[in-house]
Amino acid sequence: MKTLIAYSTTLGCTEQCASKLKDDLLDDVDMVRISRRRKYNLQQYDTIIVGGSIHEGMIQRAVYKFCETSLEILLQKQVGLFVCCMDPDVDEHALINQAFPDELIKHALASGFFGGELNIKKMNLLQKIMTRKAARLQKEPDIDFQKILEFASKIQNLGSVSRMNGPIVHM
Ligand SMILES: Cc1cc2nc3c(=O)[nH]c(=O)nc-3n(C[C@H](O)[C@H](O)[C@H](O)COP(=O)(O)O)c2cc1C
């Protein structure tokens, strides 16, 4: 079984979560940073996990675009979706709904919110100013490693069930 984790990261947190997820999955896992210029060979994977982080209320544009342009092939694969962000009061369901296309969310075996981390050392001046303004983002680093582990187990368990039963039919 081959898995791809395709992610975008602005300050490194999502990459850290993708690495942890890679360690937690028992499959043969590749990681790729989403970039507009990159061509992907998605056909070779059984499972594709897509992740990104929230900045000013939005997931990276490249992540949404990747989902849109690869939608047809993603719908033939086992899919997982995740986001990183810092708002402690975030509505996880609304967050996922806003970050990914509806059809992909319905198709996904698992979707998750892994918390976030403010990597101040990597920020430019504008990002520092914006972070200071958003007082709600001022809190201790909080990647939820337990959630990443649970997400990995869910992908693996549901993935093996769907392989035994054939393609999942979403009603
Ligand atoms: C300029 C800036 C804006 C942000 N805006 C939001 C936001 O609107 N909502 C939120 O929950 N987190 C926000 N965050 C927090 C990031 O989502 C969080 O730090 C995340 O872990 C970053 O992941 P990354 O390092 O992979 O980019 C913001 C962070 C920065 C630096």
XYZ file of C-alpha atoms and ligand atoms in Angstrom:
202
model
C 0.000 0.000 0.000
C 1.364 3.377 -0.979
C 0.352 6.674 0.632
C 1.084 10.276 -0.319
C 0.893 13.180 2.133
C 0.576 16.356 0.039
C 0.812 19.451 2.226
C 1.471 23.138 2.249
C 3.170 24.938 5.112
C 3.852 28.620 5.611
C 5.944 28.452 8.787
C 6.743 24.744 9.179
C 4.023 23.476 11.532
C 2.011 21.561 8.913
C 5.224 19.954 7.684
C 5.957 18.815 11.245
C 2.432 17.330 11.501
C 2.833 15.628 8.104
C 6.122 14.054 9.303
C 4.485 12.807 12.493
C 1.603 11.372 10.445
C 4.107 9.673 8.156
C 5.714 8.009 11.219
C 2.315 6.944 12.583
C 1.132 5.336 9.333
C 2.367 1.814 8.705
C 2.297 2.187 4.901
C 5.003 3.158 2.483
C 4.552 6.955 2.703
C 5.850 9.756 0.465
C 5.588 13.416 1.448
C 5.360 16.254 -1.055
C 5.038 19.982 -0.545
C 2.279 21.331 -2.785
C 3.510 23.805 -5.336
C 1.760 25.256 -8.370
C 4.676 24.390 -10.630
C 4.984 20.738 -9.551
C 3.495 17.855 -11.567
C 2.251 14.933 -9.470
C 1.961 11.266 -10.329
C -1.037 10.567 -8.101
C -2.083 7.359 -9.877
C 0.629 5.322 -8.095
C -0.943 5.926 -4.634
C -3.738 4.026 -2.873
C -4.233 6.748 -0.265
C -3.714 10.499 -0.587
C -3.753 12.761 2.465
C -3.967 16.520 1.910
C -3.116 19.106 4.575
C -2.565 22.819 4.992
C -2.708 25.639 7.527
C -5.075 28.550 8.111
C -3.850 32.117 7.663
C -6.303 35.007 7.917
C -9.169 32.545 7.964
C -8.200 30.670 4.797
C -6.244 27.547 3.911
C -3.337 28.141 1.497
C -4.736 28.792 -1.989
C -2.378 26.181 -3.460
C -3.995 23.471 -1.287
C -7.524 24.290 -2.439
C -6.343 24.516 -6.049
C -4.565 21.143 -5.739
C -7.822 19.581 -4.501
C -9.827 21.181 -7.300
C -7.472 20.277 -10.142
C -6.883 16.714 -8.859
C -10.481 16.130 -7.768
C -11.280 13.442 -10.331
C -8.320 11.292 -9.341
C -8.687 12.033 -5.609
C -12.242 10.687 -5.760
C -10.840 7.339 -6.962
C -8.478 7.093 -3.970
C -8.742 6.736 -0.221
C -8.474 10.292 1.039
C -7.644 12.018 4.328
C -7.815 15.769 4.969
C -6.269 17.825 7.764
C -5.672 21.403 8.805
C -3.444 23.196 11.291
C -4.435 26.457 12.954
C -4.240 28.213 16.303
C -7.711 29.457 17.140
C -8.661 27.625 20.369
C -12.374 28.273 19.769
C -12.387 26.971 16.224
C -15.379 24.975 14.991
C -13.609 21.950 13.511
C -16.490 21.036 11.224
C -16.770 24.572 9.796
C -12.998 24.728 9.406
C -12.848 21.587 7.244
C -15.936 22.660 5.271
C -14.339 25.957 4.410
C -10.902 24.526 3.606
C -11.735 21.750 1.115
C -14.227 21.140 -1.740
C -17.533 19.603 -0.552
C -17.305 16.528 -2.760
C -13.863 15.703 -1.395
C -15.006 16.102 2.223
C -17.909 13.702 1.609
C -15.526 11.205 0.010
C -12.783 11.406 2.696
C -12.233 8.504 5.089
C -11.042 10.937 7.754
C -10.688 14.654 8.270
C -8.950 16.256 11.221
C -7.724 19.385 12.939
C -4.251 18.937 14.436
C -3.895 22.214 16.381
C -1.101 24.602 15.485
C 2.098 26.338 16.412
C 3.315 29.913 15.905
C 6.839 29.674 14.575
C 7.844 33.264 15.337
C 11.474 32.758 14.252
C 10.337 32.038 10.669
C 7.868 34.957 10.445
C 8.441 38.053 8.374
C 7.610 41.471 9.843
C 4.071 41.559 8.439
C 3.269 38.107 9.843
C 4.594 39.205 13.264
C 2.396 42.316 13.215
C -0.668 40.349 12.101
C -0.091 37.746 14.805
C 0.228 40.429 17.499
C -3.037 41.999 16.355
C -4.902 38.696 16.566
C -4.798 38.273 20.343
C -6.735 35.015 20.099
C -3.716 33.420 18.421
C -1.438 34.223 21.367
C -1.079 30.944 23.138
C 1.410 28.209 23.764
C 2.342 25.826 20.949
C -0.281 23.185 20.729
C 0.134 20.498 18.078
C -2.229 17.689 19.041
C -0.052 14.603 18.534
C -2.762 12.294 19.918
C -5.162 13.478 17.205
C -2.553 12.759 14.535
C -2.187 9.209 15.879
C -5.982 8.733 15.920
C -6.239 10.104 12.360
C -3.560 7.618 11.199
C -5.405 4.681 12.837
C -8.693 5.765 11.286
C -7.190 5.986 7.802
C -5.633 2.548 8.228
C -8.687 0.812 9.703
C -11.262 2.324 7.343
C -8.845 1.887 4.434
C -8.560 -1.855 4.988
C -12.370 -2.174 5.388
C -12.996 -0.306 2.125
C -10.412 -2.465 0.320
C -12.219 -5.622 1.527
C -15.667 -4.290 0.598
C -14.771 -2.558 -2.666
C -15.175 1.157 -3.384
C -17.083 3.236 -0.823
C -20.475 4.407 -2.009
C -21.455 7.751 -0.446
C -25.211 8.255 -0.145
C -0.101 35.846 9.816
C -0.811 34.692 10.450
C -2.194 34.607 10.367
C -2.879 33.549 10.986
N -4.240 33.481 10.888
C -4.896 32.490 11.535
C -6.326 32.424 11.503
O -7.006 33.217 10.864
N -6.930 31.435 12.200
C -6.219 30.518 12.932
O -6.822 29.691 13.588
N -4.859 30.527 12.940
C -4.183 31.484 12.268
N -2.816 31.525 12.291
C -2.080 30.477 12.997
C -1.580 29.391 12.030
O -2.661 28.727 11.413
C -0.746 28.390 12.836
O 0.374 29.052 13.333
C -0.347 27.172 12.012
O 0.193 26.208 12.880
C 0.661 27.548 10.949
O 1.012 26.405 10.225
P 2.244 26.446 9.216
O 3.462 26.737 10.070
O 2.310 25.097 8.606
O 1.946 27.498 8.229
C -2.136 32.553 11.676
C -0.744 32.654 11.732
C -0.078 33.697 11.128
C 1.419 33.766 11.213
